[in-house]
XYZ file of C-alpha atoms in Angstrom:
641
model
C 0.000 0.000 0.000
C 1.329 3.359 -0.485
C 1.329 5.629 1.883
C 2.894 8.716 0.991
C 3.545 10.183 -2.754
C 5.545 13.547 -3.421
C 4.589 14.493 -6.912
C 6.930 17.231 -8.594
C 7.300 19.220 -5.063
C 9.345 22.332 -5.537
C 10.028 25.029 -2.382
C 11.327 29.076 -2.840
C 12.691 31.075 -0.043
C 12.538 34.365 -1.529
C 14.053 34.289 -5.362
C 16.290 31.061 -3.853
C 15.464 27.598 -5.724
C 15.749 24.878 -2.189
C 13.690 22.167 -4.064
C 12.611 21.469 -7.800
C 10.446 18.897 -8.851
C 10.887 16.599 -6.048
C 9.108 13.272 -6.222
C 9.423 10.428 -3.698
C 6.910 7.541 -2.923
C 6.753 5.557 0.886
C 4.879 2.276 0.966
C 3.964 0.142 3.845
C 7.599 -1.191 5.225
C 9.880 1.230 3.544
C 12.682 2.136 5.132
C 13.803 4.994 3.666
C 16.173 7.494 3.398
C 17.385 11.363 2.618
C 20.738 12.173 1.892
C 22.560 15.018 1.057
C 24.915 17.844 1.429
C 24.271 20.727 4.567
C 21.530 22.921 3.092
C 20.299 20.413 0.265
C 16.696 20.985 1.139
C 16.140 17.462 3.467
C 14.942 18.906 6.859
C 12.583 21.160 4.597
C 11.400 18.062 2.431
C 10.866 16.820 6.033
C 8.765 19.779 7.533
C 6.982 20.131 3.903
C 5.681 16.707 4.456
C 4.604 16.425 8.131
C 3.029 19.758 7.045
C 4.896 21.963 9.427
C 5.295 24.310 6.293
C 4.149 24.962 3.028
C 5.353 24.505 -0.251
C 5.479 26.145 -3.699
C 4.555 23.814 -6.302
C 3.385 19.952 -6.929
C 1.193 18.107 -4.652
C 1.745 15.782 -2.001
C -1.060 12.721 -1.540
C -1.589 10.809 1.030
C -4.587 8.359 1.963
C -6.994 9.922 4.975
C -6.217 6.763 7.446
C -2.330 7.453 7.056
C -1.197 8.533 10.600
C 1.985 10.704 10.635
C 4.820 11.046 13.176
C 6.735 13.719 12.833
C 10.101 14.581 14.834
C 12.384 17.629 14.051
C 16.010 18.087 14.554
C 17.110 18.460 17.949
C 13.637 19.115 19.653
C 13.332 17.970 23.364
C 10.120 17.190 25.305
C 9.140 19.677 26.894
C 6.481 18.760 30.259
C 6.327 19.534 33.809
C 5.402 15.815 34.402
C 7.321 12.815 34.922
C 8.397 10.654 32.386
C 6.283 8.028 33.225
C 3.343 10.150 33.519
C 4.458 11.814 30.064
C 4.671 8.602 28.773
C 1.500 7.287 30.053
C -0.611 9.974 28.733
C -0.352 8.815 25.294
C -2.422 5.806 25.872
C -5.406 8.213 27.705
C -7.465 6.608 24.905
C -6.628 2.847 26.393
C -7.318 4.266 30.186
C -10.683 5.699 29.510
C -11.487 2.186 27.368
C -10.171 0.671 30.638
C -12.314 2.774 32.893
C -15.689 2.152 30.580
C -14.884 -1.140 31.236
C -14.978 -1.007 35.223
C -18.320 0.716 34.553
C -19.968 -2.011 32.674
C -18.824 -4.574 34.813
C -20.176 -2.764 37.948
C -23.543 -2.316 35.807
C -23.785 -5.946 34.802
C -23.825 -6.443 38.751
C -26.833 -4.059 39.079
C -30.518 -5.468 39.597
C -31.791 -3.900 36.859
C -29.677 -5.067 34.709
C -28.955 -8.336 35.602
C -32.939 -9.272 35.977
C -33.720 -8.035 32.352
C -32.124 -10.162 30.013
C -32.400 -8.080 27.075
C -31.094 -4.719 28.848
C -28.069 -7.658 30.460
C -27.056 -8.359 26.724
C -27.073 -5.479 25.338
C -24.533 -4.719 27.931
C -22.485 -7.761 27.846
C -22.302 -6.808 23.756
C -21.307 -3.652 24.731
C -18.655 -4.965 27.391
C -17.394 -7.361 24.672
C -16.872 -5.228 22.001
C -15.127 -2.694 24.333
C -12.754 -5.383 25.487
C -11.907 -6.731 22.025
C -11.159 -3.045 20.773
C -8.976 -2.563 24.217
C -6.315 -5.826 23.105
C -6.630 -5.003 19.506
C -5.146 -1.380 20.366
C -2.608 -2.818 22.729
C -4.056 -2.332 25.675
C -3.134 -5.221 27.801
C 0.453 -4.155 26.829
C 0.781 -0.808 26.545
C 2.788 -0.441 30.055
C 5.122 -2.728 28.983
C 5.902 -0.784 25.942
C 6.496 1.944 27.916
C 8.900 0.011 30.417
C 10.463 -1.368 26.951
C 10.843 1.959 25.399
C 12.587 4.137 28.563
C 15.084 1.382 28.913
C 16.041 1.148 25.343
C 16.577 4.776 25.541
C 19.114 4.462 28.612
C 16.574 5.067 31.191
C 16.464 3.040 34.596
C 13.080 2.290 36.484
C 14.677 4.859 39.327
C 13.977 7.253 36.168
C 10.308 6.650 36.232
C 9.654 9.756 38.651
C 12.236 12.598 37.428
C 10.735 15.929 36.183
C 11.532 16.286 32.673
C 12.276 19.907 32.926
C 14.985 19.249 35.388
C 16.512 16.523 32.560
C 19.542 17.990 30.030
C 18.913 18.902 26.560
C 20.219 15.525 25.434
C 17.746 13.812 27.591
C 15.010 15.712 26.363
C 15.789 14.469 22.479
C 15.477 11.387 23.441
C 12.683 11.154 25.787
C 10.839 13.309 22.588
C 12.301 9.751 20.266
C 10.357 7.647 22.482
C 7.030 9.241 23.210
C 6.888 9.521 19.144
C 7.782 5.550 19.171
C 5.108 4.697 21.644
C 2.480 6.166 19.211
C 3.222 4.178 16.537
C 2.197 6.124 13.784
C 1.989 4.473 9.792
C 4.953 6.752 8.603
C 7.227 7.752 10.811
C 9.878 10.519 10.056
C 12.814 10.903 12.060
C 15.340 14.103 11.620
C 18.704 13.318 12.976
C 17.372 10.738 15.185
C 20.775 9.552 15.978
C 21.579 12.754 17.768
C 22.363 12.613 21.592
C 22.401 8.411 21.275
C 25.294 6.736 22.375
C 26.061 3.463 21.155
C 23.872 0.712 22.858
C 21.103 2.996 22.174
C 21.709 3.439 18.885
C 21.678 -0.545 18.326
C 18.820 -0.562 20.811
C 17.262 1.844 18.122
C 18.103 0.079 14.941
C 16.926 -3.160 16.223
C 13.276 -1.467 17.312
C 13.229 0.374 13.305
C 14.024 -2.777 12.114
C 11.244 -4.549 13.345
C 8.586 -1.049 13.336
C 4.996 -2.570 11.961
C 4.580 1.085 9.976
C 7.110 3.094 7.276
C 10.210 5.039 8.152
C 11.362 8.093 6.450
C 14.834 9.041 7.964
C 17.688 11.864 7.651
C 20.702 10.466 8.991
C 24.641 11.578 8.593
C 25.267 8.146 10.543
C 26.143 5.749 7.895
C 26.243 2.828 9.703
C 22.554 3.504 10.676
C 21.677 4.004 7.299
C 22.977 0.694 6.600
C 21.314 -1.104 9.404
C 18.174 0.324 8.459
C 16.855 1.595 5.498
C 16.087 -0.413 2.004
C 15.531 2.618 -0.148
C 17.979 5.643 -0.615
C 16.685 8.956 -2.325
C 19.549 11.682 -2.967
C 19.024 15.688 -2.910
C 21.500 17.242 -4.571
C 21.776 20.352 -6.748
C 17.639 21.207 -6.018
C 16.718 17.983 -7.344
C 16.323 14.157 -6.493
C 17.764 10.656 -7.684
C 16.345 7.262 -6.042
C 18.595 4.261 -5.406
C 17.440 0.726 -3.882
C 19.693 -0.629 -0.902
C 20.980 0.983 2.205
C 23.824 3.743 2.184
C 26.520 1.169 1.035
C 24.640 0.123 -1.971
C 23.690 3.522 -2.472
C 27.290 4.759 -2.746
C 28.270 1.560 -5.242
C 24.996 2.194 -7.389
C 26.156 5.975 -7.770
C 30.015 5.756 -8.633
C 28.873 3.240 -10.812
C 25.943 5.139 -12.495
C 28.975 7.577 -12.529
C 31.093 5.456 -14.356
C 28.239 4.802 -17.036
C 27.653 8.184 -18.071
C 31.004 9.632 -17.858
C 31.744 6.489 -20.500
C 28.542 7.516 -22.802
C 29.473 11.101 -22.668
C 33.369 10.433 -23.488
C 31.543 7.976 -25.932
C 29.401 10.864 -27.762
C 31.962 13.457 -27.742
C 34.813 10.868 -29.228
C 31.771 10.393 -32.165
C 31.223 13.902 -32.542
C 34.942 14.697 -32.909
C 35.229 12.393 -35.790
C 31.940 14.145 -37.103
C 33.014 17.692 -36.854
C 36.436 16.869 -38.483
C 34.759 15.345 -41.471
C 32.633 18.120 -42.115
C 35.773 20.529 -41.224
C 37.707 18.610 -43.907
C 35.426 17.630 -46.675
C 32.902 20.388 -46.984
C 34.682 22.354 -49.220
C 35.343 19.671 -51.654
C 32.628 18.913 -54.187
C 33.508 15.223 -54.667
C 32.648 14.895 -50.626
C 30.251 18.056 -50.319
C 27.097 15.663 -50.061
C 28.701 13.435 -47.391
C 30.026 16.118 -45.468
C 26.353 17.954 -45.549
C 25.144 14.532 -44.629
C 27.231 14.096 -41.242
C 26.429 17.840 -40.460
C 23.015 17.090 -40.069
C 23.427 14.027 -37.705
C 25.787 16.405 -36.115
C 22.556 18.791 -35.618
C 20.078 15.819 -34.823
C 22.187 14.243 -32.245
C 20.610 14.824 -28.902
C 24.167 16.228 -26.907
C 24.481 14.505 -23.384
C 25.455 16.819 -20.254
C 28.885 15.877 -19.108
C 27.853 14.198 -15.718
C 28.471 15.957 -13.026
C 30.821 14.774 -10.030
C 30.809 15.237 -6.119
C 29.612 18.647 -5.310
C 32.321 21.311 -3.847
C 33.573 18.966 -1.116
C 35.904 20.992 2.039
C 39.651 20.205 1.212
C 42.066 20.259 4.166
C 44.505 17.637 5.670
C 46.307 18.057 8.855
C 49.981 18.123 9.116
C 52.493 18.650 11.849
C 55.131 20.932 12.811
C 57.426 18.747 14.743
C 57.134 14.936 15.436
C 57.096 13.789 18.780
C 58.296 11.204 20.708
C 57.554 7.441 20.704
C 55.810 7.853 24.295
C 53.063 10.353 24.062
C 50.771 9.890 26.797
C 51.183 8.029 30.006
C 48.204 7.484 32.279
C 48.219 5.656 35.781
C 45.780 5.531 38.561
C 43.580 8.347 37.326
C 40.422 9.451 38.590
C 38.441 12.314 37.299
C 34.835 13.690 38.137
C 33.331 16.778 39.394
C 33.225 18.385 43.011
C 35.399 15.948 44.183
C 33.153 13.136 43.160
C 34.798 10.223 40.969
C 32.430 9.231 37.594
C 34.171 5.598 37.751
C 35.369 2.885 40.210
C 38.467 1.590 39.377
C 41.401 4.151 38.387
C 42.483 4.385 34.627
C 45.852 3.381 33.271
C 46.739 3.575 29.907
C 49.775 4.312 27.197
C 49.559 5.998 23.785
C 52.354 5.744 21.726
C 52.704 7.437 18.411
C 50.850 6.799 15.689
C 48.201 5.238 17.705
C 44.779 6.197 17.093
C 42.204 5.515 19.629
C 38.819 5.361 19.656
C 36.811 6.103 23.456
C 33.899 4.532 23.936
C 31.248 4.222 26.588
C 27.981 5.133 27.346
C 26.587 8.876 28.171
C 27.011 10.655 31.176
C 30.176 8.087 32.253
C 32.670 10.311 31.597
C 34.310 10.379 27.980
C 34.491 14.434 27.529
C 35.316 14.754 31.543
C 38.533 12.941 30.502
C 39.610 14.510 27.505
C 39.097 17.933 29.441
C 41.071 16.443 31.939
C 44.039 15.317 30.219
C 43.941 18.815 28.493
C 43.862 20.361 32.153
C 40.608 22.145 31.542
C 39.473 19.964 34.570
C 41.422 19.120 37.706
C 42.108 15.587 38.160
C 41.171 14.230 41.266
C 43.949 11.775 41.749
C 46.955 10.065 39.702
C 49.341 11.389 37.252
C 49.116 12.405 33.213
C 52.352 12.520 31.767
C 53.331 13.904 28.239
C 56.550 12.484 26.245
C 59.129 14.393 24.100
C 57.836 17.214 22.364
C 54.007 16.684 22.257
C 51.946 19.540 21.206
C 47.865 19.450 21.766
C 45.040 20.133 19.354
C 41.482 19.910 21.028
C 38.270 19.874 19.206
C 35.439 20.540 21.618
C 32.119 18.847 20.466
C 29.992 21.534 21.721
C 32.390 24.329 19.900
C 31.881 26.420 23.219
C 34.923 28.847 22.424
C 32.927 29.769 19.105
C 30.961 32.015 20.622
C 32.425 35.780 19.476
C 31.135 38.428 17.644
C 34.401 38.491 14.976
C 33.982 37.728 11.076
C 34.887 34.159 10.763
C 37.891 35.902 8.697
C 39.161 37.891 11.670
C 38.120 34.287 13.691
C 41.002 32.504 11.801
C 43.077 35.529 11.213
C 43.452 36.830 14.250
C 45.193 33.704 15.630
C 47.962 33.596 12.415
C 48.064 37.405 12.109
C 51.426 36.817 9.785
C 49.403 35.399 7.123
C 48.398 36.722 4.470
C 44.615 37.917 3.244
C 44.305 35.610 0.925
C 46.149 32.704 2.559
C 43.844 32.998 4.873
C 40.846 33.276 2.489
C 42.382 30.134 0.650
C 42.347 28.202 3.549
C 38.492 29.318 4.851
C 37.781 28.135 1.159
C 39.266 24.756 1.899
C 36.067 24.587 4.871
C 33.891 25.500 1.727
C 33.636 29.361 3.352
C 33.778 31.128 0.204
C 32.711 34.617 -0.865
C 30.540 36.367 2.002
C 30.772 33.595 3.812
C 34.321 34.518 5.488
C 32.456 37.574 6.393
C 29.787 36.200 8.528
C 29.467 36.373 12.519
C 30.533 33.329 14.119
C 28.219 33.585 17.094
C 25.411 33.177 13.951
C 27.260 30.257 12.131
C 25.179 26.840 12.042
C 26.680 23.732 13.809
C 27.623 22.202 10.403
C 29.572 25.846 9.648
C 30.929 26.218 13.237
C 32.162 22.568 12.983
C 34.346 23.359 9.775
C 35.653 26.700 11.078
C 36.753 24.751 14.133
C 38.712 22.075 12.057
C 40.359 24.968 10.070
C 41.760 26.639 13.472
C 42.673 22.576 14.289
C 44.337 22.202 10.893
C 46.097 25.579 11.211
C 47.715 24.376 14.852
C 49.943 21.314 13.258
C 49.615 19.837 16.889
C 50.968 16.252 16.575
C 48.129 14.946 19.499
C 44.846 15.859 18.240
C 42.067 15.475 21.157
C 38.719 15.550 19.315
C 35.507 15.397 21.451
C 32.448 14.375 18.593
C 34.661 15.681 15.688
C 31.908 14.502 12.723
C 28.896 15.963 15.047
C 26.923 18.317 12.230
C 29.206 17.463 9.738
C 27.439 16.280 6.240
C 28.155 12.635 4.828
C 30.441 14.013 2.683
C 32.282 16.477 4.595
C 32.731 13.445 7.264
C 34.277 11.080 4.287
C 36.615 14.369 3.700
C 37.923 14.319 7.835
C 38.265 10.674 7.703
C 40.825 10.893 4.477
C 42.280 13.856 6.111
C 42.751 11.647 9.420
C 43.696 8.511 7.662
C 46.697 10.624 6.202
C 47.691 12.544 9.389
C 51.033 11.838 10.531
C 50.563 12.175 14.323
C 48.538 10.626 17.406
C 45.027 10.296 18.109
C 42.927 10.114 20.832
C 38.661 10.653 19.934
C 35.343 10.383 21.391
C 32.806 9.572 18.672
C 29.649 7.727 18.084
C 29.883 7.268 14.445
C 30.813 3.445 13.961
C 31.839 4.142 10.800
C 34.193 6.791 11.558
C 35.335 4.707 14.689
C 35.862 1.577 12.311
C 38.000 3.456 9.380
C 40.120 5.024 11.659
C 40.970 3.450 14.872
C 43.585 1.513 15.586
C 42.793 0.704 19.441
C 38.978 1.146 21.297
C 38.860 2.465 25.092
C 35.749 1.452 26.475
C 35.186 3.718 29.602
C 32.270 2.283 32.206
C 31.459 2.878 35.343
C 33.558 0.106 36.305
C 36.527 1.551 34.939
C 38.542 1.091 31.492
C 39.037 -1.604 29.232
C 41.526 -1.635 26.507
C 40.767 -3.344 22.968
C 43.152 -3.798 20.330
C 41.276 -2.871 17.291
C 38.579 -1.008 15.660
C 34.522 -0.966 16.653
C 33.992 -3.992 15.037
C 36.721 -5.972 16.740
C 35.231 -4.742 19.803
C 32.210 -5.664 19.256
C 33.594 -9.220 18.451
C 35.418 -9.456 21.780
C 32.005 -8.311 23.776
C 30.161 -10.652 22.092
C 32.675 -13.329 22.624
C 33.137 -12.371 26.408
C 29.608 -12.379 26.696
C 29.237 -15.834 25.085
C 31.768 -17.397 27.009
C 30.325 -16.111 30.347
C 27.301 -17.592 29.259
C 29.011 -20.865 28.029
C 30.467 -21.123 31.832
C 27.215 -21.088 33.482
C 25.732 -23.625 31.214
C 28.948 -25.701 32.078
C 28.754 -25.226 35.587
C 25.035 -26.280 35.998
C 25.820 -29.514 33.730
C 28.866 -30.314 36.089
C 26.648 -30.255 38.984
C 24.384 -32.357 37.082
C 26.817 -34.648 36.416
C 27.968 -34.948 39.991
C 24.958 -36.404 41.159
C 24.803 -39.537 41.952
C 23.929 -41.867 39.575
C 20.937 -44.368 40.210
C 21.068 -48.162 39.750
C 18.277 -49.562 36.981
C 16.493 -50.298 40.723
C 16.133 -47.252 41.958
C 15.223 -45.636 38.653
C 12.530 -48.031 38.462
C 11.653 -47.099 42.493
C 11.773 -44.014 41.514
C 9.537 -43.575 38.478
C 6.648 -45.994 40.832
C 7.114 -43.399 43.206
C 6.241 -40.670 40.674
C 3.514 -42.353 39.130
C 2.312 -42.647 42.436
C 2.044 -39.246 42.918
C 0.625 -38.091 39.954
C -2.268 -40.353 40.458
C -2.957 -39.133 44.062
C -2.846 -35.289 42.674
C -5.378 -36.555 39.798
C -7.506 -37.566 42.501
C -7.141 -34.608 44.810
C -7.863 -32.237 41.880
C -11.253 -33.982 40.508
C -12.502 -33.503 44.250
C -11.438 -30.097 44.059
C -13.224 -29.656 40.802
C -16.517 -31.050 42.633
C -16.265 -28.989 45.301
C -15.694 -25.989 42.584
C -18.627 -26.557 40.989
C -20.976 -27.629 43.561
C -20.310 -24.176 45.264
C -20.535 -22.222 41.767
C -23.945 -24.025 41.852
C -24.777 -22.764 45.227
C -24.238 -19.256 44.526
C -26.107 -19.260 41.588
C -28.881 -20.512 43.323
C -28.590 -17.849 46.040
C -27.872 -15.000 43.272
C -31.862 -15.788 42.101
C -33.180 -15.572 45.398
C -35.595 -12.066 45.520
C -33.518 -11.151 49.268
C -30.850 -12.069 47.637
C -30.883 -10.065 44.496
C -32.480 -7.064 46.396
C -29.523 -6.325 48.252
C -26.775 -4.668 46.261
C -23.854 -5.307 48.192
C -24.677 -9.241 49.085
C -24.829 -9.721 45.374
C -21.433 -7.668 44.620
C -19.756 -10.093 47.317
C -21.392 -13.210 46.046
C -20.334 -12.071 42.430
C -17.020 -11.355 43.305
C -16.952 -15.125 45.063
C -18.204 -16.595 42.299
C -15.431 -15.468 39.814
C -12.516 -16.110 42.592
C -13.998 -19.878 42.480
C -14.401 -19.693 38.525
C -10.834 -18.596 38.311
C -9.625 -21.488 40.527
C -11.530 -24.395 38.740
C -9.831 -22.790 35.113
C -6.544 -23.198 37.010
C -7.518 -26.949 38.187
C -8.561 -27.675 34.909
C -5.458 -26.878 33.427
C -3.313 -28.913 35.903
C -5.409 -31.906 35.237
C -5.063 -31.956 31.327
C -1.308 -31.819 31.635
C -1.190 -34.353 34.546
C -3.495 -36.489 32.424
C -1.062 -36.182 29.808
C-alpha cells in the first residue's frame, strides 16, 4: 500500500530555488532514506511533508487513514510531568477504554440489569466489544511498551519519577524519540534521530526500526545507521532528487557506478562527434565529398548532446599536518580518577599508554565520563587523583564537540586571522575556502554560524595548529556525509597521534587503531577497531554464558547416579504421585462446581438479588472460584497427559 507520494514538489525562499520537482513515494515497510549535502533541502522536504510548512509547487497525496509522526532536529520534550506520567498519557485513549470497562462490569452487577435479560445483553455486547477493541489497540500491553521503550533509551526504572524539565537537553531528544515511538504512527519521520544516542542505544534503536509494523522516512549523517536500516535511498543534490534501492553502502556503489556509465557515454558521444566535426571541417569544401560532409552535419545537428555528468559537489579540502614529530611515548596514564566536586564518575582508576601513531577510539555510554577525561588530560578539569604525563615534544590540538569557544562576535575571517596574524589575506581566504567558506561567507558572525559551519571553522583553526596529538571530542557531530568522508581521508593521512570520542561506527571503524571502552567500572583496553570490539564483547559475553551452562551440567553430572532399581523405584514413586494429585484435583473440581452451583442458586433468590452489596460479594466469590476451577482444569489436562 502506499502511503505517501511527493509528486513534482518544488520550495522558494525568496528568489532562492531549495527544491525542484521533487518526487518520492513511501509504501507500507519502507525504510527509507534522505541524503545530502548541509543545506540540500532534506529537513525542509521533512517539515513540507509532516506539514509543518508549506510549499510552492506539486502536490503531495496521502490516503486519509495514514497517521503521521513527525520529529524535528534536535527538539526535546518539553512537560512539567514525569516521564512516566508523560509517557502514560499517550495511551489516555486505552485508560478511559479501561475505565468504561470497570463501569460495565459494575452495571452488569446491578438489579436492573442483571434481571432483564435483554437490557443484560445489550450490555455484555457492549462490554465485549469494548474489550476486544482494548487488546486489539494494545491495551493489555501498553505499560510494557512503555517500560520497553525508557530502557532502550538508557533510562532506569529509578527514572520513572524525574521531572523532565529538570533533565539535560540531550535527555530531552530522546525522551521526545520515544514518546513519538510509543504512538506508533503508519509513517514515521525521524530528523537526525541519531543525535544525543550513544552506542547501545543506537543498536537498541536500529533493532526497534528494524522490526517497526509502519514506514520510516529518515535523515541520517550516521552511515552505519543508514545501513542497518533503510532499504531505499533517495539523494538531494543540486535542487533535485535521484532514487537508489539498498541501504547507504549500496547507495554509494549504485552511484560511482551510475557515474562510471555516463562519464563512459558522454566520453563515448563526444569521441563520435569529434570524428563528425572533423569530417565536415575537412570535406565540406570539396565537391567530390560536399554531399557526405552535408550529410554528417546534419546528424551532427540531430544528435541529442548529453550533459557531461556531473561529479561530487564542492567537497571541504584540508589535511592536517604537523610541525614537529614527537616522541615514541606520548601519553602516560596511571591511577587516574576524574569527576566533578570531588566526586569520581568511575570505580576503578584508569591506566593507559599511547604511543605514536596510535589512534584511539573512546567509547562508553553517556554521562560516564568520555568528555570529563579529555578535558582532563587537556587540564581544563582538575584531576582528582593520579598522574598524566606527556613524552618528548608533544603539542595538543582539542576539538570541543559543543564548539563552546565559538561564541564571538568576529567575522569568521578575523576568527582565523586573528590567531595567524602573519598570514596573508588571501592565505587565509584560501584556507576558509578549503572549509567550503567562500565569498561572504568569510564575512559572517561566528556567534550566527550553524553547527555544520561552526564545525568546519573549528577544524580549520585545528588544521592551522599542526599539533601532533589531536584530542577531538564528537569531531563529525553536524558534519554532512560528505564532509565526514573528507575528515576521515584527512585523518587517515595525518602523521601524528590520536585520541577521539565519537559515536559514528563508521568513523570509529576506518580510523581506529585501538577502542577504550570507559564504564562505570573503569577502562578496558581493545586492540582494534569498533567492530573488533564488538567481536570481543560478544565473545566475552558468550563465554560467560558458556560457563554457566557448564557449571550447571557439572553439577548435574555430579549427582549420583541411580542403579536400573532405583530408577525403576523411583519412576513408581512418581507415578504414584501423579495419580494421588489426579484424585485430589477432581474432588477439588466437585467442590468448585458444587459451590458455583450454590451461589447461583442464592444469586436468584428475591432477598438475595435485592440487596446490592450481598450480590457484589457473592459475584465477586463466584469469579474467585471460577478462576480457581480454570486453574484446576489446566493442571489436570497436563497431569493427564
Amino acid at each position: 500500500m502506499i502511503l505517501l507520494q511527493v509528486n513534482n514538489v518544488s520550495k522558494y525562499f525568496g528568489s532562492d530555488v531549495i527544491l525542484s520537482n521533487i518526487k518520492l513515494e513511501v509504501q507500507t515497510n519502507d525504510r527509507v532514506a534522505i541524503v545530502g549535502r548541509n543545506g540540500a533541502g532534506k529537513s525542509t522536504l521533512l517539515k513540507i511533508i509532516a506539514g509543518e510548512i508549506s510549499y510552492d509547487g506539486g502536490e503531495i497525496i496521502k490516503p486519509k487513514d495514514v497517521s503521521i509522526g513527525y520529529l524535528a532536529q534536535n527538539s526535546g520534550l518539553q512537560s512539567d510531568k514525569t516521564i512516566w506520567e508523560e509517557y502514560y498519557s499517550v495511551f489516555d485513549h486505552l485508560v478511559e477504554m479501561q475505565n468504561n470497562m470497570r463501569k460495565l462490569e459494575l452495571k452488569m452487577t446491578q438489579e436492573d440489569v442483571y434481571s432483564n435479560q435483554a437490557i443484560y445483553d445489550k450490555v455484555m455486547n457492549e462490554y465485549d466489544h469494548l474489550q476486544f477493541t482494548f487488546k486489539e489497540n494494545g491495551g493489555y500491553q501498553f505499560e510494557a511498551d512503555i517500560r520497553s521503550i525508557i530502557s532502550g533509551l538508557g533510562f532506569s526504572n529509578e527514572d520513572y519519577e524525574s521531572k523532565i524539565a529538570s533533565l539535560s537537553g540531550g535527555q530531552k531528544t530522546r525522551l521526545a524519540l520515544g514518546k513519538l515511538l510509543l504512538t506508533k504512527p503508519d509513517l514515521l519521520i525521524l530528523d537526525e534521530p541519531t543525535n544525543h544516542l550513544d552506542i547501545d542505544t543506537l543498536s537498541w534503536l536500529e533493532r526497534y526500526l528494524q522490526s517497526y509494523p509502519g514506514a520510516v522516512l529518515i535523515v541520517s549523517h550516521d552511515r552505519y545507521f543508514l545501513d542497518q536500516v533503510v532499504n531505499v535511498v533517495y539523494e538531494i543534490s543540486n535542487h533535485k532528487h535521484q532514487r537508489f534501492v539498498g541501504n547507504y553502502s549500496k547507495y554509494l556503489e549504485l552511484k560511482a557506478a551510475q557515474y562510471e556509465q555516463e562519464l563512459k557515454l558522454f566520453e563515448k558521444q563526444q569521441e563520435q562527434i569529434s570524428k563528425l566535426e572533423d569530417f565536415v571541417q575537412r570535406n565540406i569544401a570539396r565537391a567530390s565529398t560536399t554531399k557526405r560532409a552535408q550529410s554528417r552535419r546534419k546528424q551532427l545537428d540531430k544528435m541529442v548532446r548529453l550533459d557531461k555528468p556531473l561529479g561530487d559537489e564542492s567537497s571541504a579540502n584540508f589535511s592536517f599536518t604537523i610541525e614537529k614529530q614527537s616522541g615514541n611515548d606520548v601519553l602516560s596514564v596511571q591511577d587516574l580518577y576524574i569527576g566533578y566536586n570531588r566526586i569520581p564518575t568511575i570505580d576503578q582508576p584508569m591506566r593507559f599508554v599511547l604511543n605514536r601513531g596510535d589512534s584511539v577510539a573512546l567509547v562508553g555510554p553517556n554521562g560516564v565520563g568520555k568528555s570529563t577525561l579529555l578535558k582532563t588530560i587537556i587540564g581544563d578539569l582538575e584531576k582528582l587523583q593520579g598522574n598524566i604525563n606527556f613524552g618528548a615534544n608533544v603539542f595538543i590540538g582539542y576539538y570541543d564537540q559543543e564548539q563552546a569557544k565559538l561564541t564571538s562576535n568576529k567575522r569568521v575571517l578575523d576568527e582565523l586571522w586573528d590567531d595567524y596574524p602573519l598570514k596573508s589575506e588571501q592565505e587565509i581566504r584560501t584556507i576558509l575556502g578549503n572549509f567550503l567558506f567562500s565569498g561572504d561567507d568569510v564575512t559572517k558572525i561566528v556567534s550566527s554560524l550553524s553547527g555544520g559551519e561552526k564545525a568546519r571553522l573549528a577544524l580549520a583553526k585545528l588544521m592551522m595548529k599542526k599539533a601532533n596529538f589531536l584530542i577531538l571530542d564528537e569531531p563529525t557531530n553536524h558534519l554532512d556525509l560528505d564532509s565526514k568522508e573528507v575528515l576521515e581521508n584527512a585523518l587517515l593521512d595525518y602523521p601524528g597521534t590520536i585520541l577521539f570520542v565519537s559515536h559514528d561506527r563508521y568513523f570509529m571503524n576506518r580510523l581506529s587503531t585501538k577502542t577504550f571502552e570507559l564504564a562505570k567500572e573503569g577502562l578496558t583496553i581493545y586492540l582494534g577497531d569498533y567492530d573488533y570490539y564488538q567481536f570481543k564483547k560478544n565473545e566475552a559475553f558468550e563465554k560467560e554464558q558458556a560457563e554457566k551452562e557448564s557449571t550447571l551440567t557439572q553439577v548435574s553430572q555430579n549427582a549420583q547416579p541411580l542403579s536400573d532399581y532405583q530408577q525403576d523405584k523411583e519412576l513408581k514413586k512418581k507415578i504414584r504421585q501423579t495419580q494421588r494429585r489426579i484424585e485430589e484435583i477432581e474432588s477439588n473440581i466437585s467442590k468448585c462446581e458444587l459451590e458455583i452451583e450454590t451461589i447461583e442458586l442464592e444469586l436468584c433468590k428475591p432477598e438475595v438479588y435485592g440487596d446490592f452489596q450481598l450480590v457484589q460479594v457473592l459475584t465477586s466469590k463466584k469469579n474467585d472460584i471460577e478462576a480457581m476451577l480454570i486453574d484446576l482444569m489446566e493442571e489436570w489436562e497436563n497431569l493427564q497427559e
